[in-house]
Tab-separated table of C-alpha atoms in Angstrom:
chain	number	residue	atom	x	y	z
A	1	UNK	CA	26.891	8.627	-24.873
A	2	UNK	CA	29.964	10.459	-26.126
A	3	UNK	CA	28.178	13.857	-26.816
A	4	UNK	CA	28.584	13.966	-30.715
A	5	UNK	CA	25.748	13.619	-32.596
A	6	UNK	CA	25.893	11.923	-36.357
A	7	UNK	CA	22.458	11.841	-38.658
A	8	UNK	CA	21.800	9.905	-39.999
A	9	UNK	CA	22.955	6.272	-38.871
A	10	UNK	CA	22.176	4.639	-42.025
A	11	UNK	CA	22.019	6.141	-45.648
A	12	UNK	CA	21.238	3.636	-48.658
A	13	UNK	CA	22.120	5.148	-52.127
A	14	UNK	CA	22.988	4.487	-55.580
A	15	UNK	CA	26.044	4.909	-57.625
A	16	UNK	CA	26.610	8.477	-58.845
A	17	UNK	CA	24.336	10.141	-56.491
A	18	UNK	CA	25.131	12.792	-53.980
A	19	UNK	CA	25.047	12.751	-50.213
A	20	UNK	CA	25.143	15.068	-47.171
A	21	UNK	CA	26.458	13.577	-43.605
A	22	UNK	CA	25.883	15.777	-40.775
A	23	UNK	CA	27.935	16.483	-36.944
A	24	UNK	CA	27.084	18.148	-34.283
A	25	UNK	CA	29.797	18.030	-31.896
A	26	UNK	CA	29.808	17.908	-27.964
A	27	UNK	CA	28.998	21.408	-26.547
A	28	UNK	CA	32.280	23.477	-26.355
A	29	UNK	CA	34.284	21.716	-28.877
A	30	UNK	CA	35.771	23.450	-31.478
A	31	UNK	CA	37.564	20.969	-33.394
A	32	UNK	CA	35.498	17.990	-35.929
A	33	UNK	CA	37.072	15.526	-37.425
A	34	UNK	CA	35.918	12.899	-39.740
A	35	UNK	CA	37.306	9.887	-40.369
A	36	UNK	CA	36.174	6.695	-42.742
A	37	UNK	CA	35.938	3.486	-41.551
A	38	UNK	CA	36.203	0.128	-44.255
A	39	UNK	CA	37.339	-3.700	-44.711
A	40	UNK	CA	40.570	-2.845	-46.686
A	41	UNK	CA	41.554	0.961	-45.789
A	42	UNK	CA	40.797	0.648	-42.135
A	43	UNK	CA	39.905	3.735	-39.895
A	44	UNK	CA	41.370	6.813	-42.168
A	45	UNK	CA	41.523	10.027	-41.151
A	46	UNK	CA	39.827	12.398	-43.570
A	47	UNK	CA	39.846	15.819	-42.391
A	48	UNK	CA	40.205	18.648	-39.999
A	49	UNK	CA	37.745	21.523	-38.912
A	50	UNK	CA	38.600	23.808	-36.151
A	51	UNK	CA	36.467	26.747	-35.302
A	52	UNK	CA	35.167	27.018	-39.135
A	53	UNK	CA	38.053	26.974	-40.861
A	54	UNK	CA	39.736	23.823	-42.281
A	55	UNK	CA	42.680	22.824	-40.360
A	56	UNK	CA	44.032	19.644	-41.839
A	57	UNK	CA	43.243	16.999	-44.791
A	58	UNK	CA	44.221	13.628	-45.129
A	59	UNK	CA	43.287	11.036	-47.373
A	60	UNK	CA	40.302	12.885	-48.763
A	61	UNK	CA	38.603	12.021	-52.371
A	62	UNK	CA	38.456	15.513	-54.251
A	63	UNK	CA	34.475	14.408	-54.940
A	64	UNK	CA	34.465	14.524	-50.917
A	65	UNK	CA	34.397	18.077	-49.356
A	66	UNK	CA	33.517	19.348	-45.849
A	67	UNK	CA	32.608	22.485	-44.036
A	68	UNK	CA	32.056	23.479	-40.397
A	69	UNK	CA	29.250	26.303	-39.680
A	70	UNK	CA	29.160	29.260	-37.637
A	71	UNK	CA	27.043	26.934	-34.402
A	72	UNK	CA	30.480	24.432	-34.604
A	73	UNK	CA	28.043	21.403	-36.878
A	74	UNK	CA	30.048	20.490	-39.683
A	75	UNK	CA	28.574	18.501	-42.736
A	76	UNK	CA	30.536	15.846	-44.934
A	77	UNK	CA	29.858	16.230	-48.844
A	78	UNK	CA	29.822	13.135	-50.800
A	79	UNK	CA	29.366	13.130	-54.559
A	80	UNK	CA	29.458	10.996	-57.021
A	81	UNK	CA	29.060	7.767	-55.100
A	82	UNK	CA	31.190	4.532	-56.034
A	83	UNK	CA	30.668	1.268	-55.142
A	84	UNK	CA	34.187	1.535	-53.086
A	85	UNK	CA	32.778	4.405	-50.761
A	86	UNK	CA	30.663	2.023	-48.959
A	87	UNK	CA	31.731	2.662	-45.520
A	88	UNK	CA	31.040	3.773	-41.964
A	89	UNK	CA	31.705	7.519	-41.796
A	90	UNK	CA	33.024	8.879	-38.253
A	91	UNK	CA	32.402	11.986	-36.900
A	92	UNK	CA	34.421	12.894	-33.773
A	93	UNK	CA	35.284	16.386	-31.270
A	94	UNK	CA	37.526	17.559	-29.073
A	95	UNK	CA	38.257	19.766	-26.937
A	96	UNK	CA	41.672	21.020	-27.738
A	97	UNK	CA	45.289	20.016	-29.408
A	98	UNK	CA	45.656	16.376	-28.653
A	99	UNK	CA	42.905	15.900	-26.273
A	100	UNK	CA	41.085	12.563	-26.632
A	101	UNK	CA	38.773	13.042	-29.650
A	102	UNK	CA	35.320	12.135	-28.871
A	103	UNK	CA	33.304	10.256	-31.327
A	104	UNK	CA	29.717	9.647	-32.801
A	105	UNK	CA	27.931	6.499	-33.458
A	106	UNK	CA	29.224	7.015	-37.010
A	107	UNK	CA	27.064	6.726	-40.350
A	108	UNK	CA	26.758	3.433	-42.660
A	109	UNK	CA	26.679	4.442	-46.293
A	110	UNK	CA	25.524	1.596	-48.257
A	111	UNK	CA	26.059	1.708	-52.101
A	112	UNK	CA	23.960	-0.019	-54.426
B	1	UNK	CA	56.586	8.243	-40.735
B	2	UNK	CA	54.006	7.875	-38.540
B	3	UNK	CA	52.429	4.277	-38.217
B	4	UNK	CA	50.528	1.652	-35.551
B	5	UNK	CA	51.008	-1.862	-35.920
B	6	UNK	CA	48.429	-3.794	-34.315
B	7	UNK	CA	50.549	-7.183	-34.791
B	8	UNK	CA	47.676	-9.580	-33.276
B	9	UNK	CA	44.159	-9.351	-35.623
B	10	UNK	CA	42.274	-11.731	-33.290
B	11	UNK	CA	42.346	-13.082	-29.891
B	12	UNK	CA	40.307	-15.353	-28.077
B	13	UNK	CA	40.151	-16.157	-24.754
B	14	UNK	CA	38.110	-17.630	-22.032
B	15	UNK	CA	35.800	-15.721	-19.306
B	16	UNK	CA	38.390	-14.828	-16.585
B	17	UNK	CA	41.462	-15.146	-18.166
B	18	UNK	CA	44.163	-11.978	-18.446
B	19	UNK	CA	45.356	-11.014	-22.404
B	20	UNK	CA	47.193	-7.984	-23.005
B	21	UNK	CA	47.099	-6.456	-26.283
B	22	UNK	CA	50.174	-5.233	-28.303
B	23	UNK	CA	50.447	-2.115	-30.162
B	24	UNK	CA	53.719	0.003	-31.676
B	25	UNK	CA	54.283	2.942	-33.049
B	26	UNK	CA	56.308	4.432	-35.288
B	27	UNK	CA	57.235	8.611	-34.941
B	28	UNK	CA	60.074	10.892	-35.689
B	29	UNK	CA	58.306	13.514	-33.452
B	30	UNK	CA	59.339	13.670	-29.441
B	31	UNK	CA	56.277	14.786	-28.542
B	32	UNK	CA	53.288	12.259	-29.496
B	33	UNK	CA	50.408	10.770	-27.876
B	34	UNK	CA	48.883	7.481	-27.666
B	35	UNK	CA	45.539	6.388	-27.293
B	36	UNK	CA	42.876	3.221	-26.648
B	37	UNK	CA	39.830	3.411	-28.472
B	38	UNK	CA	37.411	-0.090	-27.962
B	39	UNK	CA	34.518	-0.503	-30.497
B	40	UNK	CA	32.006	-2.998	-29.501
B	41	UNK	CA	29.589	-4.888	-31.486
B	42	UNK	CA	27.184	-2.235	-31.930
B	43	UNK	CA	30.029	-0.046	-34.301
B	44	UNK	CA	30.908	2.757	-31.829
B	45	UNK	CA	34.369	4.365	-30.677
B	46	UNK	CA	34.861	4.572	-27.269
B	47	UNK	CA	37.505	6.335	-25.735
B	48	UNK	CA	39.600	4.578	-23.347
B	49	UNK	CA	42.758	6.178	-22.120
B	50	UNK	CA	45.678	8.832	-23.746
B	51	UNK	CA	49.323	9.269	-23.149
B	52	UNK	CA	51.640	11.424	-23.525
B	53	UNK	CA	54.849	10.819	-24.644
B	54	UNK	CA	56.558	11.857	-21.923
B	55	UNK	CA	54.919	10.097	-19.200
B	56	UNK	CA	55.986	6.176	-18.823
B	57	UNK	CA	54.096	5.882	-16.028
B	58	UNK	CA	52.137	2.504	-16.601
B	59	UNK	CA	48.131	3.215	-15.851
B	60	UNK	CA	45.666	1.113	-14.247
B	61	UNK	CA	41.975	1.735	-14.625
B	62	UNK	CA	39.877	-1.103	-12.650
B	63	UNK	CA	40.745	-4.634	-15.205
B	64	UNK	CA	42.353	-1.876	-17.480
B	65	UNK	CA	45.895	-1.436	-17.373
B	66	UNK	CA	48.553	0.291	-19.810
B	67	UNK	CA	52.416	-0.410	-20.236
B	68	UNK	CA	54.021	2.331	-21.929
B	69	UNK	CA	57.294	1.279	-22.833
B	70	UNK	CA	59.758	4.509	-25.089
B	71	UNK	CA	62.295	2.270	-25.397
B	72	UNK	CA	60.314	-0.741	-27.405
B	73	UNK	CA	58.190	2.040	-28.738
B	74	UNK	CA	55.182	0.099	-27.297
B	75	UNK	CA	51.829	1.478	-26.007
B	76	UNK	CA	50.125	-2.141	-24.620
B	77	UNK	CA	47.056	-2.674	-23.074
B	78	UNK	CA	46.116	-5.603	-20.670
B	79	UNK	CA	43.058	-6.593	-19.597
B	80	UNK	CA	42.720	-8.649	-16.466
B	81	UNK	CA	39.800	-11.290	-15.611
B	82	UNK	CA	38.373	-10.700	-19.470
B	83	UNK	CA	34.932	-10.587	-19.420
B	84	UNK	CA	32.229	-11.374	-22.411
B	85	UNK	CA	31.568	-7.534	-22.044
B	86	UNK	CA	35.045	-6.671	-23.194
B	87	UNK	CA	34.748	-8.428	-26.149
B	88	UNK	CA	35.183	-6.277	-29.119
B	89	UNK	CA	37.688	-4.518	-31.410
B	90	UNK	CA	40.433	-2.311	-29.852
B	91	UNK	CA	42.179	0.369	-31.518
B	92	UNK	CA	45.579	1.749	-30.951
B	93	UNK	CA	46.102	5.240	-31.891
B	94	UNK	CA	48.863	7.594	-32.331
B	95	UNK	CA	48.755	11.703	-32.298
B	96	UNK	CA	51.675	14.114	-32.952
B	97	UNK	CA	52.152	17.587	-31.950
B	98	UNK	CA	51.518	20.359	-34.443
B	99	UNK	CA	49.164	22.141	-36.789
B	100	UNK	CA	46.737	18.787	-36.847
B	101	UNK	CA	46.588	15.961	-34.099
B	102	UNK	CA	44.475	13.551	-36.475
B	103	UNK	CA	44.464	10.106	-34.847
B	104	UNK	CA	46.578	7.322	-36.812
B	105	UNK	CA	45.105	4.084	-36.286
B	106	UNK	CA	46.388	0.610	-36.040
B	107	UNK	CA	44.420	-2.287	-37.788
B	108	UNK	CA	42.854	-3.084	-34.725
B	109	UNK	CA	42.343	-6.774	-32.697
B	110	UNK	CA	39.504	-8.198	-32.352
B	111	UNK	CA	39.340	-9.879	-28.865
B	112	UNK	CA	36.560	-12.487	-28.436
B	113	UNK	CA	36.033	-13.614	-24.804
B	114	UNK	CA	33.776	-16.928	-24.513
B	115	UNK	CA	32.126	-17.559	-21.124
C-alpha cells in the first residue's frame, strides 16, 4: 500500500460528458502529481501541485484542469470526454524535490 | 532533451534464470535522478529504487541489483533467479533538478517469467 489514495478505480462515461478524479496523498506530502497512462502516449506526465499552488504542467489538454485543496487532496477535471481520453489516470506524492514519488492504484476511465 | 529509451519491449525468461533490463537516458542537466518503477498485473506503480546522478555506486537489493553507468548514460536493472512474481512491466524513469521533478518515463518492458 503506497499511501495515496485514488477514487474512484473505475469510471465508465460517455463522450462529451464531464468528470471529477480525486487524490488524497500520503500524510505529509505536499507535492501531487498526475500523470496519464495509455497504449500509444505511454505514462505522461500531466501536472504539478505543490502545497496548493500549481507548480508545473506538462502535456495537459486545456479541457483538463486540476487543483489541490487547503487538506493537500487534489482533484483532476476532465471535460468534454473523447474517445482518445480513455486511459488510466495516476495520481502520485512525494515528499520533497526529487524524492521517489509515491503512487495510487490509478483510475480507469472508460469512454463509450 | 530529456528522454528514456527502454530499447527491449518484452522479455521472457524461465523460473530461475538472471535478465537484466536496459534503460538510457538522455539529459543536458548534471544533476538528474533515475528511478525503477515495476507495475504488476493488477495496474499499480511500485517504487523500486532512485539515483542520483552523482552516485555510480551500483545497488543491490536482495535479487535486485542496479548498474549505473555516466559514461554509457545507462541506469540498468538486473534481476537474479527471476521468479513468476517478478513478472510484470518495469519502468525506467528520469528526474531533473529544478522548479518541477516530474518523472519522464521510458516505454517500459514487459518481462514474463514462466515456471
Amino acid at each position: 500500500d503506497s499511501g495515496v489514495t485514488q477514487t474512484p478505480k473505475h469510471l465508465i462515461t460517455a463522450t462529451g460528458q464531464r468528470v471529477t478524479l480525486r487524490c488524497s496523498p500520503r500524510s505529509g506530502d505536499l507535492s501531487v502529481y498526475w500523470y496519464q497512462q495509455s497504449l500509444d502516449q505511454g505514462l505522461q506526465f500531466l501536472i504539478q501541485y505543490y502545497n496548493g499552488e500549481e507548480r508545473a504542467k506538462g502535456n495537459i489538454l486545456e479541457r483538463f484542469s486540476a487543483q489541490q485543496f487547503p487538506d493537500l487532496h487534489s482533484e483532476l477535471n476532465l471535460s468534454s470526454l473523447e474517445l482518445g481520453d480513455s486511459a488510466l489516470y495516476f495520481c502520485a506524492s512525494s515528499s520533497g524535490t526529487n524524492q521517489p514519488q509515491h503512487f495510487g492504484d490509478g483510475t480507469r476511465l472508460s469512454i463509450l | 532533451a530529456q528522454k528514456v529509451t527502454q530499447a527491449q519491449t518484452e522479455i521472457s525468461v524461465v523460473e530461475k534464470e538472471d535478465v537484466t533490463l536496459d534503460c538510457v537516458y538522455e539529459t543536458r542537466d548534471t544533476t538528474y535522478y533515475l528511478f525503477w518503477y515495476k507495475q504488476p498485473p493488477s495496474g499499480e506503480l511500485v517504487f523500486l529504487i532512485r539515483r542520483n546522478s552523482f552516485d555510480e555506486q551500483n545497488e543491490i537489493s536482495g535479487r535486485y541489483s542496479w548498474n549505473f553507468q555516466k559514461s554509457t548514460s545507462s541506469f540498468n536493472f538486473t534481476i537474479t533467479a527471476s521468479q513468476v512474481v517478478d513478472s510484470a512491466v518495469y519502468f525506467c524513469a528520469l528526474s531533473e533538478a529544478g522548479n518541477t521533478d516530474k518523472l519522464i518515463f521510458g516505454t517500459g518492458t514487459r518481462l514474463q517469467v514462466f515456471p
